[in-house]
mmCIF file of C-alpha atoms in Angstrom:
data_model
loop_
_atom_site.group_PDB
_atom_site.id
_atom_site.type_symbol
_atom_site.label_atom_id
_atom_site.label_comp_id
_atom_site.label_asym_id
_atom_site.label_seq_id
_atom_site.Cartn_x
_atom_site.Cartn_y
_atom_site.Cartn_z
ATOM 1 C CA GLU A 1 45.288 78.069 160.355
ATOM 2 C CA ASP A 2 46.158 81.780 160.398
ATOM 3 C CA LYS A 3 44.470 83.712 157.730
ATOM 4 C CA VAL A 4 44.152 87.328 156.519
ATOM 5 C CA VAL A 5 41.460 88.514 154.147
ATOM 6 C CA GLN A 6 41.530 91.879 152.269
ATOM 7 C CA SER A 7 38.614 93.571 150.683
ATOM 8 C CA PRO A 8 37.880 94.803 148.054
ATOM 9 C CA LEU A 9 40.093 92.817 145.781
ATOM 10 C CA SER A 10 40.198 95.826 143.418
ATOM 11 C CA LEU A 11 38.918 99.346 143.308
ATOM 12 C CA VAL A 12 38.826 101.977 140.688
ATOM 13 C CA VAL A 13 38.372 105.621 141.769
ATOM 14 C CA HIS A 14 38.936 109.117 140.326
ATOM 15 C CA GLU A 15 41.579 111.627 141.607
ATOM 16 C CA GLY A 16 40.281 113.344 144.721
ATOM 17 C CA ASP A 17 38.118 110.508 145.996
ATOM 18 C CA THR A 18 38.673 108.991 149.403
ATOM 19 C CA VAL A 19 39.040 105.275 149.691
ATOM 20 C CA THR A 20 38.926 102.809 152.550
ATOM 21 C CA LEU A 21 40.676 99.413 152.315
ATOM 22 C CA ASN A 22 39.827 96.668 154.677
ATOM 23 C CA CYS A 23 41.927 93.853 156.213
ATOM 24 C CA SER A 24 40.479 91.201 158.592
ATOM 25 C CA TYR A 25 42.455 88.422 160.266
ATOM 26 C CA GLU A 26 42.123 85.254 162.120
ATOM 27 C CA VAL A 27 45.352 84.559 163.929
ATOM 28 C CA THR A 28 46.651 83.015 167.194
ATOM 29 C CA ASN A 29 49.319 84.939 169.068
ATOM 30 C CA PHE A 30 48.829 88.178 167.185
ATOM 31 C CA ARG A 31 51.575 90.661 167.573
ATOM 32 C CA SER A 32 51.177 93.422 164.978
ATOM 33 C CA LEU A 33 49.558 94.292 161.672
ATOM 34 C CA LEU A 34 51.427 95.911 158.839
ATOM 35 C CA TRP A 35 50.380 97.677 155.651
ATOM 36 C CA TYR A 36 52.648 97.742 152.602
ATOM 37 C CA LYS A 37 52.245 99.447 149.122
ATOM 38 C CA GLN A 38 53.390 97.662 146.040
ATOM 39 C CA GLU A 39 53.823 99.512 142.857
ATOM 40 C CA LYS A 40 55.704 97.980 140.021
ATOM 41 C CA LYS A 41 58.289 96.040 141.940
ATOM 42 C CA ALA A 42 59.131 95.765 145.667
ATOM 43 C CA PRO A 43 56.523 96.306 148.444
ATOM 44 C CA THR A 44 57.379 99.246 150.642
ATOM 45 C CA PHE A 45 56.403 99.535 154.279
ATOM 46 C CA LEU A 46 53.614 102.048 155.223
ATOM 47 C CA PHE A 47 52.462 101.389 158.802
ATOM 48 C CA MET A 48 52.729 98.946 161.650
ATOM 49 C CA LEU A 49 49.954 98.798 164.246
ATOM 50 C CA THR A 50 50.228 96.953 167.517
ATOM 51 C CA SER A 51 47.638 98.545 169.848
ATOM 52 C CA SER A 52 43.952 98.785 169.192
ATOM 53 C CA GLY A 53 42.352 102.097 168.413
ATOM 54 C CA ILE A 54 45.501 104.004 167.781
ATOM 55 C CA GLU A 55 45.666 105.760 164.375
ATOM 56 C CA LYS A 56 48.781 105.906 162.514
ATOM 57 C CA LYS A 57 48.923 108.820 159.962
ATOM 58 C CA SER A 58 51.278 109.952 157.233
ATOM 59 C CA GLY A 59 50.028 112.655 154.967
ATOM 60 C CA ARG A 60 47.007 111.595 153.238
ATOM 61 C CA LEU A 61 47.177 108.033 154.398
ATOM 62 C CA SER A 62 46.018 106.683 157.780
ATOM 63 C CA SER A 63 45.333 103.372 159.394
ATOM 64 C CA ILE A 64 43.647 102.024 162.484
ATOM 65 C CA LEU A 65 43.437 98.707 164.085
ATOM 66 C CA ASP A 66 40.475 97.168 165.868
ATOM 67 C CA LYS A 67 41.597 94.166 167.870
ATOM 68 C CA LYS A 68 38.098 93.415 169.102
ATOM 69 C CA GLU A 69 36.789 93.164 165.516
ATOM 70 C CA LEU A 70 40.128 91.550 164.391
ATOM 71 C CA SER A 71 40.359 94.142 161.510
ATOM 72 C CA SER A 72 42.176 97.143 160.270
ATOM 73 C CA ILE A 73 41.383 99.869 157.652
ATOM 74 C CA LEU A 74 43.657 101.982 155.484
ATOM 75 C CA ASN A 75 42.253 105.366 154.472
ATOM 76 C CA ILE A 76 43.557 107.327 151.591
ATOM 77 C CA THR A 77 42.076 110.834 151.222
ATOM 78 C CA ALA A 78 42.322 113.171 148.168
ATOM 79 C CA THR A 79 43.626 110.259 146.082
ATOM 80 C CA GLN A 80 46.179 110.910 143.354
ATOM 81 C CA THR A 81 47.282 108.779 140.328
ATOM 82 C CA GLY A 82 50.411 108.048 142.213
ATOM 83 C CA ASP A 83 48.482 106.151 144.806
ATOM 84 C CA SER A 84 47.663 103.504 142.248
ATOM 85 C CA ALA A 85 49.173 100.328 143.578
ATOM 86 C CA ILE A 86 48.501 97.023 145.319
ATOM 87 C CA TYR A 87 48.029 97.553 149.012
ATOM 88 C CA LEU A 88 49.142 94.505 151.101
ATOM 89 C CA CYS A 89 48.033 93.766 154.656
ATOM 90 C CA ALA A 90 50.222 91.425 156.761
ATOM 91 C CA PHE A 91 50.164 90.201 160.358
ATOM 92 C CA ASN A 92 53.012 89.100 162.587
ATOM 93 C CA THR A 93 52.739 86.451 165.255
ATOM 94 C CA ASN A 94 54.921 85.610 168.192
ATOM 95 C CA ALA A 95 56.627 83.028 165.778
ATOM 96 C CA GLY A 96 58.111 86.016 164.048
ATOM 97 C CA LYS A 97 56.745 85.478 160.568
ATOM 98 C CA SER A 98 54.695 87.765 158.429
ATOM 99 C CA THR A 99 51.589 86.289 156.831
ATOM 100 C CA PHE A 100 50.205 88.355 153.907
ATOM 101 C CA GLY A 101 46.696 88.911 152.535
ATOM 102 C CA ASP A 102 46.033 88.742 148.744
ATOM 103 C CA GLY A 103 46.138 92.495 148.392
ATOM 104 C CA THR A 104 43.774 95.268 147.110
ATOM 105 C CA THR A 105 44.523 96.632 143.727
ATOM 106 C CA LEU A 106 43.758 100.371 143.692
ATOM 107 C CA THR A 107 43.549 102.328 140.369
ATOM 108 C CA VAL A 108 43.223 106.059 140.501
ATOM 109 C CA LYS A 109 42.065 107.635 137.270
ATOM 110 C CA PRO A 110 42.800 111.255 136.464
ATOM 111 C CA ASN B 1 72.901 102.360 149.946
ATOM 112 C CA ALA B 2 71.698 99.554 147.824
ATOM 113 C CA GLY B 3 69.388 97.814 150.353
ATOM 114 C CA VAL B 4 68.261 94.391 149.228
ATOM 115 C CA THR B 5 69.499 93.324 145.798
ATOM 116 C CA GLN B 6 68.253 90.308 143.886
ATOM 117 C CA THR B 7 69.948 88.669 140.833
ATOM 118 C CA PRO B 8 68.892 87.819 138.295
ATOM 119 C CA LYS B 9 65.969 89.985 137.489
ATOM 120 C CA PHE B 10 64.519 87.576 134.895
ATOM 121 C CA ARG B 11 64.971 83.985 134.112
ATOM 122 C CA VAL B 12 63.463 81.394 131.904
ATOM 123 C CA LEU B 13 63.974 77.679 132.662
ATOM 124 C CA LYS B 14 62.904 74.465 131.113
ATOM 125 C CA THR B 15 61.194 71.844 133.303
ATOM 126 C CA GLY B 16 63.783 69.780 135.160
ATOM 127 C CA GLN B 17 66.535 72.446 135.092
ATOM 128 C CA SER B 18 68.091 73.877 138.264
ATOM 129 C CA MET B 19 69.010 77.266 139.265
ATOM 130 C CA THR B 20 69.972 79.548 142.203
ATOM 131 C CA LEU B 21 68.499 83.003 143.043
ATOM 132 C CA LEU B 22 70.888 85.255 144.996
ATOM 133 C CA CYS B 23 69.752 87.851 147.569
ATOM 134 C CA ALA B 24 72.280 90.229 149.084
ATOM 135 C CA GLN B 25 71.582 92.901 151.694
ATOM 136 C CA ASP B 26 73.996 95.613 152.947
ATOM 137 C CA MET B 27 72.009 96.702 156.088
ATOM 138 C CA ASN B 28 73.542 94.106 158.416
ATOM 139 C CA HIS B 29 70.024 92.598 159.061
ATOM 140 C CA GLU B 30 69.782 89.333 160.957
ATOM 141 C CA TYR B 31 66.609 88.073 159.434
ATOM 142 C CA MET B 32 66.152 87.183 155.682
ATOM 143 C CA TYR B 33 63.138 85.796 153.875
ATOM 144 C CA TRP B 34 62.137 84.302 150.516
ATOM 145 C CA TYR B 35 58.561 84.839 149.246
ATOM 146 C CA ARG B 36 56.808 84.023 146.048
ATOM 147 C CA GLN B 37 54.033 86.035 144.614
ATOM 148 C CA ASP B 38 51.603 84.689 142.099
ATOM 149 C CA PRO B 39 48.953 86.749 140.144
ATOM 150 C CA GLY B 40 46.126 87.922 142.346
ATOM 151 C CA MET B 41 47.697 86.477 145.412
ATOM 152 C CA GLY B 42 49.718 87.879 148.262
ATOM 153 C CA LEU B 43 53.208 86.890 149.264
ATOM 154 C CA ARG B 44 53.768 83.342 150.455
ATOM 155 C CA LEU B 45 56.716 82.498 152.618
ATOM 156 C CA ILE B 46 58.949 79.802 151.169
ATOM 157 C CA HIS B 47 61.981 79.718 153.626
ATOM 158 C CA TYR B 48 63.562 82.135 156.004
ATOM 159 C CA SER B 49 66.666 82.642 158.145
ATOM 160 C CA VAL B 50 67.114 84.057 161.607
ATOM 161 C CA GLY B 51 70.824 84.476 161.301
ATOM 162 C CA GLU B 52 73.971 83.240 159.575
ATOM 163 C CA GLY B 53 74.025 79.573 159.228
ATOM 164 C CA THR B 54 70.359 79.051 160.060
ATOM 165 C CA THR B 55 67.351 78.287 157.826
ATOM 166 C CA ALA B 56 63.665 77.278 158.353
ATOM 167 C CA LYS B 57 60.789 76.289 156.373
ATOM 168 C CA GLY B 58 57.842 78.630 155.548
ATOM 169 C CA GLU B 59 54.425 77.945 154.200
ATOM 170 C CA VAL B 60 55.458 76.645 150.750
ATOM 171 C CA PRO B 61 58.971 75.093 150.984
ATOM 172 C CA ASP B 62 58.530 71.997 148.787
ATOM 173 C CA GLY B 63 60.788 72.084 145.742
ATOM 174 C CA TYR B 64 63.112 74.745 147.112
ATOM 175 C CA ASN B 65 66.321 74.721 149.200
ATOM 176 C CA VAL B 66 68.190 77.577 150.792
ATOM 177 C CA SER B 67 71.438 78.537 152.278
ATOM 178 C CA ARG B 68 72.844 81.355 154.431
ATOM 179 C CA LEU B 69 76.558 80.866 154.615
ATOM 180 C CA LYS B 70 77.161 84.667 155.055
ATOM 181 C CA LYS B 71 75.020 87.011 156.924
ATOM 182 C CA GLN B 72 74.485 89.298 153.902
ATOM 183 C CA ASN B 73 73.603 86.601 151.433
ATOM 184 C CA PHE B 74 70.588 84.258 151.273
ATOM 185 C CA LEU B 75 70.375 81.935 148.273
ATOM 186 C CA LEU B 76 67.205 80.189 146.999
ATOM 187 C CA GLY B 77 67.756 77.048 144.969
ATOM 188 C CA LEU B 78 65.362 75.155 142.691
ATOM 189 C CA GLU B 79 66.729 71.622 142.216
ATOM 190 C CA SER B 80 64.372 70.480 139.425
ATOM 191 C CA ALA B 81 62.177 73.257 138.105
ATOM 192 C CA ALA B 82 58.468 72.721 137.524
ATOM 193 C CA PRO B 83 55.912 74.984 135.689
ATOM 194 C CA SER B 84 54.072 75.383 139.045
ATOM 195 C CA GLN B 85 57.246 77.341 140.218
ATOM 196 C CA THR B 86 56.559 80.121 137.610
ATOM 197 C CA SER B 87 56.282 83.112 139.876
ATOM 198 C CA VAL B 88 57.839 86.346 141.025
ATOM 199 C CA TYR B 89 60.317 85.731 143.868
ATOM 200 C CA PHE B 90 61.024 88.362 146.466
ATOM 201 C CA CYS B 91 63.657 88.367 149.058
ATOM 202 C CA ALA B 92 63.279 90.430 152.137
ATOM 203 C CA SER B 93 65.219 91.281 155.284
ATOM 204 C CA SER B 94 64.733 92.839 158.663
ATOM 205 C CA PRO B 95 66.946 93.869 161.548
ATOM 206 C CA ARG B 96 64.879 92.385 164.333
ATOM 207 C CA LEU B 97 62.113 89.978 164.844
ATOM 208 C CA LEU B 98 58.773 91.354 163.945
ATOM 209 C CA SER B 99 60.232 94.513 162.303
ATOM 210 C CA PRO B 100 58.853 95.695 158.943
ATOM 211 C CA LEU B 101 60.454 93.899 155.942
ATOM 212 C CA HIS B 102 62.628 95.453 153.400
ATOM 213 C CA PHE B 103 62.118 94.018 150.032
ATOM 214 C CA GLY B 104 64.216 93.461 146.891
ATOM 215 C CA ASN B 105 62.856 94.245 143.455
ATOM 216 C CA GLY B 106 62.024 90.702 142.700
ATOM 217 C CA THR B 107 63.081 87.962 140.149
ATOM 218 C CA ARG B 108 60.507 86.878 137.525
ATOM 219 C CA LEU B 109 60.893 83.178 136.921
ATOM 220 C CA THR B 110 59.202 81.322 134.070
ATOM 221 C CA VAL B 111 59.360 77.586 133.791
ATOM 222 C CA THR B 112 58.283 76.117 130.474
#
């Protein structure tokens, strides 16, 4: 059965810290891995990764996929209180469905 | 541009009652999905649709039915609500297979 595991489950940091969130997966017919940010309501899309070793970057956020290790990390540098959210990792398979991990809850304190 | 709109935002049901959740998208997306999210858990797929008139089962379909009579609308029905169906329900859509999902703001359902 396809599975995705995120760690840590929760994390508390102070503004300015750098954080690394982890996502590992066991899946057949892997196509892509996606990261979403969920604040109070709807998850919003951050990154999609399909090729190993390529870094996607947007401002202070970046992500990289390691297909050999079946994992991905999401880095956030110089964290701000607005980064507080649940970060969800999901993978897509050739069947076209997204399977989500349980998420990492990040709290950034002033 | 409204994106994905879910109604209602909140609902309380008694065990055994039925209801329908409505999802509407104005982006002309082919694919639509219903997920549920329970505390401390990620999103689990209930049902999905790959186009108007089609539906398919996801990971946790039992107790739910769906219909997609029009491309822009995807309805989720609970025929006989149970306390185990207390959850936050999210609808999502995407333009193509394997594209990132666009989510609605969710419906919080409580079954007593």
